[in-house]
mmCIF file of N, CA and C in Angstrom:
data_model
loop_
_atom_site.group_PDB
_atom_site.id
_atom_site.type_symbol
_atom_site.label_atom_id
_atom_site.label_comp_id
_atom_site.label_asym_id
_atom_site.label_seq_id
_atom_site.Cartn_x
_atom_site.Cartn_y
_atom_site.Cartn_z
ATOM 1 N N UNK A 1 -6.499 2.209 -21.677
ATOM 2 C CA UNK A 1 -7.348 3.362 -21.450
ATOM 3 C C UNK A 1 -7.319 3.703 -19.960
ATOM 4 N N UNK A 2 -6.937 4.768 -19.793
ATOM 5 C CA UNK A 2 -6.898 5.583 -17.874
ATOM 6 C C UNK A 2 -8.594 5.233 -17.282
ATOM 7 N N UNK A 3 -8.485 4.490 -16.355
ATOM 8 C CA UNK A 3 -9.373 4.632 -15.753
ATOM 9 C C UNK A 3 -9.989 5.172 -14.585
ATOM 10 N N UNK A 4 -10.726 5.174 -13.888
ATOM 11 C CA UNK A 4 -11.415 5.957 -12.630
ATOM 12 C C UNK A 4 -11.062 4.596 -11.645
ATOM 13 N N UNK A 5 -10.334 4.685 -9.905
ATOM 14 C CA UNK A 5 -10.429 4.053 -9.139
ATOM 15 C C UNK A 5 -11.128 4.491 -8.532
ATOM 16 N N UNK A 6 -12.406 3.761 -8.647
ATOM 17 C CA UNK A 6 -13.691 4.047 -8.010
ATOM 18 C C UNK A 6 -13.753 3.692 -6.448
ATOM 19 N N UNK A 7 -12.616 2.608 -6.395
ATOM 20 C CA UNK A 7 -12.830 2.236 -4.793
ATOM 21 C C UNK A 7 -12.185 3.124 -3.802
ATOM 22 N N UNK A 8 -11.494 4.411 -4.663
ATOM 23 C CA UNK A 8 -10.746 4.854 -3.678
ATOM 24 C C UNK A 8 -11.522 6.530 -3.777
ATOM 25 N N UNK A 9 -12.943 6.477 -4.440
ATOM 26 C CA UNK A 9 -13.546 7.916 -4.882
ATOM 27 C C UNK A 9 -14.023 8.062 -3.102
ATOM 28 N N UNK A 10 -14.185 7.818 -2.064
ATOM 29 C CA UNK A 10 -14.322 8.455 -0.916
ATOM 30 C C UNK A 10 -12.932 8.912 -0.083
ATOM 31 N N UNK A 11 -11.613 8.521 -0.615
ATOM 32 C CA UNK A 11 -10.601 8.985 -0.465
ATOM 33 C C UNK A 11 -10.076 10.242 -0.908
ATOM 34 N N UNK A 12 -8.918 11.062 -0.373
ATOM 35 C CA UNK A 12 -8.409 11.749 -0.704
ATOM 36 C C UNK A 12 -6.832 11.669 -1.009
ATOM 37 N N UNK A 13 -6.417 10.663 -2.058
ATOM 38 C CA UNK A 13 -5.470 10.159 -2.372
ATOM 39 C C UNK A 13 -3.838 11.437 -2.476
ATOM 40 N N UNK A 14 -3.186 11.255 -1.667
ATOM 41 C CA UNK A 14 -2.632 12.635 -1.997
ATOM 42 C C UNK A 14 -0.643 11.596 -2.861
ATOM 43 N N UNK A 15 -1.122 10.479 -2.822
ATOM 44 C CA UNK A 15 0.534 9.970 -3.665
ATOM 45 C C UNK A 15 -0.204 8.464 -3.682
ATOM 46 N N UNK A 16 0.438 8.092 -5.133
ATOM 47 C CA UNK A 16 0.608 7.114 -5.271
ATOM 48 C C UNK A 16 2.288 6.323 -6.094
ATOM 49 N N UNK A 17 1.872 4.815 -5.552
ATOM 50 C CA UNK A 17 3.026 4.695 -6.322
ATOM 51 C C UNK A 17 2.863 3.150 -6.797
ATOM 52 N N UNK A 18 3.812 2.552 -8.162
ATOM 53 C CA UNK A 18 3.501 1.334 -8.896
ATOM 54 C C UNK A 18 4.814 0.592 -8.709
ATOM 55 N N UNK A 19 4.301 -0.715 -8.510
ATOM 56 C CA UNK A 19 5.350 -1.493 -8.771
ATOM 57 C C UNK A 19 5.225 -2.488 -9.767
ATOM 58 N N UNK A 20 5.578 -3.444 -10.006
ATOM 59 C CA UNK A 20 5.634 -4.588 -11.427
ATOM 60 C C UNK A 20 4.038 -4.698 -11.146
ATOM 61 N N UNK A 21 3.976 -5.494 -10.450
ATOM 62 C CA UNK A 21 2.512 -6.379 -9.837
ATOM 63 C C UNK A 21 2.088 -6.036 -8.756
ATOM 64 N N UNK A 22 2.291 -4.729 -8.200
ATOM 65 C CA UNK A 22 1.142 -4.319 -7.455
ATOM 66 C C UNK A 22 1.616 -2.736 -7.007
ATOM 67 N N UNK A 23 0.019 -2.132 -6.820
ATOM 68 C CA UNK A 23 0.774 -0.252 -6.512
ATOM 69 C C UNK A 23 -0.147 -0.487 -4.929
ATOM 70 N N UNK A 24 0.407 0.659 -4.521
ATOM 71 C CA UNK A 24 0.352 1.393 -3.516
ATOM 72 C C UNK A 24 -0.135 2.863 -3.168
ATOM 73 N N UNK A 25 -1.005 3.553 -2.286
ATOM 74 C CA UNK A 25 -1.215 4.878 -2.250
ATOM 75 C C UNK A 25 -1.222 4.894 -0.592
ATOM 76 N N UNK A 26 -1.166 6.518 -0.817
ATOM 77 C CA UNK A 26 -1.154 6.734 0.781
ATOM 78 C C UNK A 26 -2.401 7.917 0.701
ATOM 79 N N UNK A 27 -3.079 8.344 1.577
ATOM 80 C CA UNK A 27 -4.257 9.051 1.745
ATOM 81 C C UNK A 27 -4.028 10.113 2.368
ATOM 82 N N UNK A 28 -4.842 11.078 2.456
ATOM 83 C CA UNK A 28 -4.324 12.721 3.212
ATOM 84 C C UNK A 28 -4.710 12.155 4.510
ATOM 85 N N UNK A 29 -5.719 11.111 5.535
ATOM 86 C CA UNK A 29 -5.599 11.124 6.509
ATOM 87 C C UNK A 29 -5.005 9.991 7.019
ATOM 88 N N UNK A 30 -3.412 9.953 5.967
ATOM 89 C CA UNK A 30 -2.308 8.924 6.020
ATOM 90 C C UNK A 30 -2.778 7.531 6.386
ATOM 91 N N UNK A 31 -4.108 6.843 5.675
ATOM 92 C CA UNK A 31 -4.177 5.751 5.147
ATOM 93 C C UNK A 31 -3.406 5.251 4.475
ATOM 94 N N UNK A 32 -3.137 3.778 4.159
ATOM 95 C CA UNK A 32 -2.297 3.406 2.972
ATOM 96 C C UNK A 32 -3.066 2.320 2.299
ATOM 97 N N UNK A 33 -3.114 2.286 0.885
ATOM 98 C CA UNK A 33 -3.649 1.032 0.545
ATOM 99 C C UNK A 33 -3.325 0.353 -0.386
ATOM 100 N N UNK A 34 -3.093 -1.159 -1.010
ATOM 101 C CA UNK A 34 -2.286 -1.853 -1.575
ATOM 102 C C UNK A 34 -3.410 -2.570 -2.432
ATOM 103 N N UNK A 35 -2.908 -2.992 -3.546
ATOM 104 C CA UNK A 35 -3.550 -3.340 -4.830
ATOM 105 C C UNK A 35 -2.792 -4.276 -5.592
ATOM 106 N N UNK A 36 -3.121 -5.584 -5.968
ATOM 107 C CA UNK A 36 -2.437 -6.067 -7.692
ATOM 108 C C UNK A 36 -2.024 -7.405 -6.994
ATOM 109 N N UNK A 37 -0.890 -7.922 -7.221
ATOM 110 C CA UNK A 37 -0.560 -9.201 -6.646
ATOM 111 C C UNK A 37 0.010 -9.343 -5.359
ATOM 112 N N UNK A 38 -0.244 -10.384 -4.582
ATOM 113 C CA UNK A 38 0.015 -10.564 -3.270
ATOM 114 C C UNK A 38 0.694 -11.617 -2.714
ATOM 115 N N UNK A 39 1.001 -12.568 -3.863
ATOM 116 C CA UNK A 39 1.335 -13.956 -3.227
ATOM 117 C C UNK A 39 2.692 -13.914 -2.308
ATOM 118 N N UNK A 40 3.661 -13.024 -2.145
ATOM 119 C CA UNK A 40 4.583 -13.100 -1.693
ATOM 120 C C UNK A 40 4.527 -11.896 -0.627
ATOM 121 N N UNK A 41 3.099 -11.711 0.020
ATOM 122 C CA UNK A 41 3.155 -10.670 1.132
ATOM 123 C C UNK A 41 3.230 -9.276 0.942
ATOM 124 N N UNK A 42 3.290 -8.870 -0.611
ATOM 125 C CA UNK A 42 3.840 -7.780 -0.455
ATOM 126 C C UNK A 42 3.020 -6.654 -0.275
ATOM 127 N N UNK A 43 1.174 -7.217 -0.259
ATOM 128 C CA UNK A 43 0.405 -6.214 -0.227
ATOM 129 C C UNK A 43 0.019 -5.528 1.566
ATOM 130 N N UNK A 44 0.728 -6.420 2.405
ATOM 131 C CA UNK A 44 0.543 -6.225 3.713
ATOM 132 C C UNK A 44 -0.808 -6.884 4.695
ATOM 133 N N UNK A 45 -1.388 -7.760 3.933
ATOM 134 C CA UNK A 45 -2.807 -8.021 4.625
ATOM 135 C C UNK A 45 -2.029 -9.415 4.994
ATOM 136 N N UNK A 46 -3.196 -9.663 6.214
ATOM 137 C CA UNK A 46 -2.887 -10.943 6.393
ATOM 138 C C UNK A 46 -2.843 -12.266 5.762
ATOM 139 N N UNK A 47 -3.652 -12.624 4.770
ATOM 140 C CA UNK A 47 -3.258 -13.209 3.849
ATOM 141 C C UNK A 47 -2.458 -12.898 2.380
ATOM 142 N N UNK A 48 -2.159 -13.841 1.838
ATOM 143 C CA UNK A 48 -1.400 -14.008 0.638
ATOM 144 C C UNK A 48 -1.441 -14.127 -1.055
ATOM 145 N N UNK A 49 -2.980 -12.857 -0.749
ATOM 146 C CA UNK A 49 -3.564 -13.201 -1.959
ATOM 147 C C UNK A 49 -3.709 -11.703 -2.637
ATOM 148 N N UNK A 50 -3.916 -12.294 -4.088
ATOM 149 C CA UNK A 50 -4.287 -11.146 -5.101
ATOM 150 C C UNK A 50 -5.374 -10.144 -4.538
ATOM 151 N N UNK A 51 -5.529 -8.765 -5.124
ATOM 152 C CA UNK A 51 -6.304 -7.658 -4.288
ATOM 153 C C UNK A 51 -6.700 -7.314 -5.538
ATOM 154 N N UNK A 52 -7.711 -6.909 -6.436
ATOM 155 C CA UNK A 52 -7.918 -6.254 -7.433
ATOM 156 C C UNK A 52 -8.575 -4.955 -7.394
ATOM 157 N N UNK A 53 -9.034 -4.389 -6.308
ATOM 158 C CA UNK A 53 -9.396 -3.703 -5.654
ATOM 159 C C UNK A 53 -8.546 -3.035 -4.426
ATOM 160 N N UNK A 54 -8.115 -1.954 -4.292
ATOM 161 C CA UNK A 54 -7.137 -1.153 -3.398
ATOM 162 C C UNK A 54 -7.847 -1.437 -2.026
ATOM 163 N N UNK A 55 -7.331 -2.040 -1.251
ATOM 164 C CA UNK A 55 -7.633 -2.147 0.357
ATOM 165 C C UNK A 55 -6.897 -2.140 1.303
ATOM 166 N N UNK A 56 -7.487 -1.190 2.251
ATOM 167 C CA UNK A 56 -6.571 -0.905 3.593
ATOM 168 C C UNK A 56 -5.373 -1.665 4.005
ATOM 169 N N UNK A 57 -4.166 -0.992 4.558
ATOM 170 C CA UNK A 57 -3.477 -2.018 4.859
ATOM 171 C C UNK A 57 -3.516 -1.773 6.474
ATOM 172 N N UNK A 58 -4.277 -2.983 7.264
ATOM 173 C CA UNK A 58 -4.624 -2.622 8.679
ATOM 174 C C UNK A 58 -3.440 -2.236 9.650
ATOM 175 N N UNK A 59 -2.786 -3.418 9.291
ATOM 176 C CA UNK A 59 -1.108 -3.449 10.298
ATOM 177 C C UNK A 59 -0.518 -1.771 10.447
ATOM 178 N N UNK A 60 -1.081 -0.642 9.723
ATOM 179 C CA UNK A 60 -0.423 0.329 9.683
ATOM 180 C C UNK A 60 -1.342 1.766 10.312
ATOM 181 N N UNK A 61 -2.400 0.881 11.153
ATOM 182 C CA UNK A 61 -3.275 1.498 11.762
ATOM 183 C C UNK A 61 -2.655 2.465 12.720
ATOM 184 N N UNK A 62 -2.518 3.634 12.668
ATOM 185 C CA UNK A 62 -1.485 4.333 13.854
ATOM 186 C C UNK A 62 -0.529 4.639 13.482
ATOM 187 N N UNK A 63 -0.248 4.979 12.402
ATOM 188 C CA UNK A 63 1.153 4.517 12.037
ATOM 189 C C UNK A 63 1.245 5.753 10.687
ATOM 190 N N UNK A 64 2.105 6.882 11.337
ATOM 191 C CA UNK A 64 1.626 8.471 9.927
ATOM 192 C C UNK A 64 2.561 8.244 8.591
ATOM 193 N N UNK A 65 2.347 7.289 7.914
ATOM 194 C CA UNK A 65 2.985 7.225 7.078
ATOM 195 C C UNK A 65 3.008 8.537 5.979
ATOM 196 N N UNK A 66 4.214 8.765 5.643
ATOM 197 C CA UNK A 66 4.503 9.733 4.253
ATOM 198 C C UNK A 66 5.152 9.168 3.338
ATOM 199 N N UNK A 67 5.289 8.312 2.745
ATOM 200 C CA UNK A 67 6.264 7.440 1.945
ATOM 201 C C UNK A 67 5.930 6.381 1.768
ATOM 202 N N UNK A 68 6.171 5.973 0.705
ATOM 203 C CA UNK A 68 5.900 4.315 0.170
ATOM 204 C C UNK A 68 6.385 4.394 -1.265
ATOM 205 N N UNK A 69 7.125 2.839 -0.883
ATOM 206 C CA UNK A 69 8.235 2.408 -1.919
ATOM 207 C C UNK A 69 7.542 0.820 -2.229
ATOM 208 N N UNK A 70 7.449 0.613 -3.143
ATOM 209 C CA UNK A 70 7.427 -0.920 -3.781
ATOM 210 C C UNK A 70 8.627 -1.524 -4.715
ATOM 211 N N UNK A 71 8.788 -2.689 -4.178
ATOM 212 C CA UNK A 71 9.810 -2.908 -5.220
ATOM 213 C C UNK A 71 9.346 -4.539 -5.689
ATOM 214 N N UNK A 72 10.325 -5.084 -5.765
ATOM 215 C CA UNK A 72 9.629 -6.408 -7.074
ATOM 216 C C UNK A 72 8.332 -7.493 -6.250
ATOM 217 N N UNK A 73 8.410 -7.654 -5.363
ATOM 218 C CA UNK A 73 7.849 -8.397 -4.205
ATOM 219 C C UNK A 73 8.044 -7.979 -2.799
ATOM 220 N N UNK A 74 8.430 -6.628 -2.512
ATOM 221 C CA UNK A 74 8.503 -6.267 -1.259
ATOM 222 C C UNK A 74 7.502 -4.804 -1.353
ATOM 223 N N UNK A 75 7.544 -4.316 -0.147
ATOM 224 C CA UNK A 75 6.807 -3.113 -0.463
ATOM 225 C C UNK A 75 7.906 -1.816 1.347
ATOM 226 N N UNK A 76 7.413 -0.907 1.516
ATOM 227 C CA UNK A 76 8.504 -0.319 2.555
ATOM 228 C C UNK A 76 7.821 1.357 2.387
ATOM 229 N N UNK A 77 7.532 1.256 4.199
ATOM 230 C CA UNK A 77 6.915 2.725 4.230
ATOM 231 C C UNK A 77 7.704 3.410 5.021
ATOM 232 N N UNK A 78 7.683 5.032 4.928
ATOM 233 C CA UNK A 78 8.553 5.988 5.602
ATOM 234 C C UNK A 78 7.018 6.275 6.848
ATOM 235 N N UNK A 79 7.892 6.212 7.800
ATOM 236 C CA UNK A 79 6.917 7.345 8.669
ATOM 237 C C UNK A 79 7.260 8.329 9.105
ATOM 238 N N UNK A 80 6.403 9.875 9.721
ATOM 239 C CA UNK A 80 7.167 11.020 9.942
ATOM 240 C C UNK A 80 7.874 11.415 10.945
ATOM 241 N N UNK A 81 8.272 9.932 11.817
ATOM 242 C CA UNK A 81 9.618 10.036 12.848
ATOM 243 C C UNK A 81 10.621 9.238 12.178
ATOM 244 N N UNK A 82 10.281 8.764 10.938
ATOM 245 C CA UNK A 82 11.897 8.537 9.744
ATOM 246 C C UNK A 82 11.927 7.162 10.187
ATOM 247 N N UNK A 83 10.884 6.114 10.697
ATOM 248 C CA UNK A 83 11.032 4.843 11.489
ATOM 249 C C UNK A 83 10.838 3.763 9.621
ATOM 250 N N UNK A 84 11.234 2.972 9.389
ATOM 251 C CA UNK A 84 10.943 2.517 7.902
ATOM 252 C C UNK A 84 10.305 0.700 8.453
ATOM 253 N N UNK A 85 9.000 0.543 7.688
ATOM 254 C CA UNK A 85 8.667 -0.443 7.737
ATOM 255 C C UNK A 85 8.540 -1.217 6.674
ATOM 256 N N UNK A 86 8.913 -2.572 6.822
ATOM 257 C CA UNK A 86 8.891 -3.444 5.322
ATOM 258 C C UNK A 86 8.022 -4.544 5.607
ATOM 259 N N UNK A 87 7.723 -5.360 4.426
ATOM 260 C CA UNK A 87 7.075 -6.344 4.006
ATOM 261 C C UNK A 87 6.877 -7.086 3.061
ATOM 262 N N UNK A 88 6.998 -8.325 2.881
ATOM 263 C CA UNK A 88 6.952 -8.486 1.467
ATOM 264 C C UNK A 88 7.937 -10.230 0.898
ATOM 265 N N UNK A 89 8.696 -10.463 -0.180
ATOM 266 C CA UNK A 89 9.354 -11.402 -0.230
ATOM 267 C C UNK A 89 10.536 -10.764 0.055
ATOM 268 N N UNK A 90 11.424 -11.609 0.751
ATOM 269 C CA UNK A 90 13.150 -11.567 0.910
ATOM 270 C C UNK A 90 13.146 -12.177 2.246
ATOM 271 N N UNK A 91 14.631 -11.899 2.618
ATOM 272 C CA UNK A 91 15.042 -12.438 4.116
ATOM 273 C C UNK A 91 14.826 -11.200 4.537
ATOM 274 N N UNK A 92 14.329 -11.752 6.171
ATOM 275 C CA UNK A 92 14.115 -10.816 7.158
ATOM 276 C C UNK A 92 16.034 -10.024 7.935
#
C-alpha cells in the first residue's frame, strides 16, 4: 500500500530515486536525503547503520546537487559544475 513520507512533509522533494536497499531524494533547496540500509556506507552518514526514516546527508552541506544515482551498495551525486561524488561499498 503507497504510503505518505511524513518525515519529508516539511520538504519540497523535487526527485527521488530507489535502489535494492535503500532510496535517495534530493530537495528543491538541493538537500539530499538517504533512507533503507546502510551497513556498507551507502547512506552517507557517518555511521554504518540502517535509516528507516529519510535523513540528511550532512557531508553534502554546500554542495548543489542535481542528480543522484544508487546502485547495489554504493550511492553517487551529480553537482551543477558536473563534479560527481561517491560513497558507499567498492574500492576507492
Amino acid at each position: 500500500v503507497p504510503t505518505h513520507v511524513r518525515a519529508l512533509a516539511q520538504e519540497r522533494v523535487v526527485s527521488v530515486e530507489c535502489g535494492m536497499y535503500h532510496s535517495a531524494c534530493i530537495c528543491e533547496d538541493l538537500k539530499v536525503f538517504t533512507w533503507g540500509a546502510g551497513s556498507k556506507g551507502q547512506l552517507g552518514h557517518v555511521e554504518d547503520n540502517d535509516e528507516w526514516l529519510p535523513r540528511l546527508v550532512a557531508g553534502l552541506q554546500g554542495v548543489e546537487v542535481v542528480q543522484v544515482a544508487l546502485g547495489f551498495e554504493h550511492t553517487a551525486v551529480l553537482d551543477r559544475f558536473g563534479r560527481v561524488y561517491t560513497w558507499g561499498g567498492g574500492e576507492q
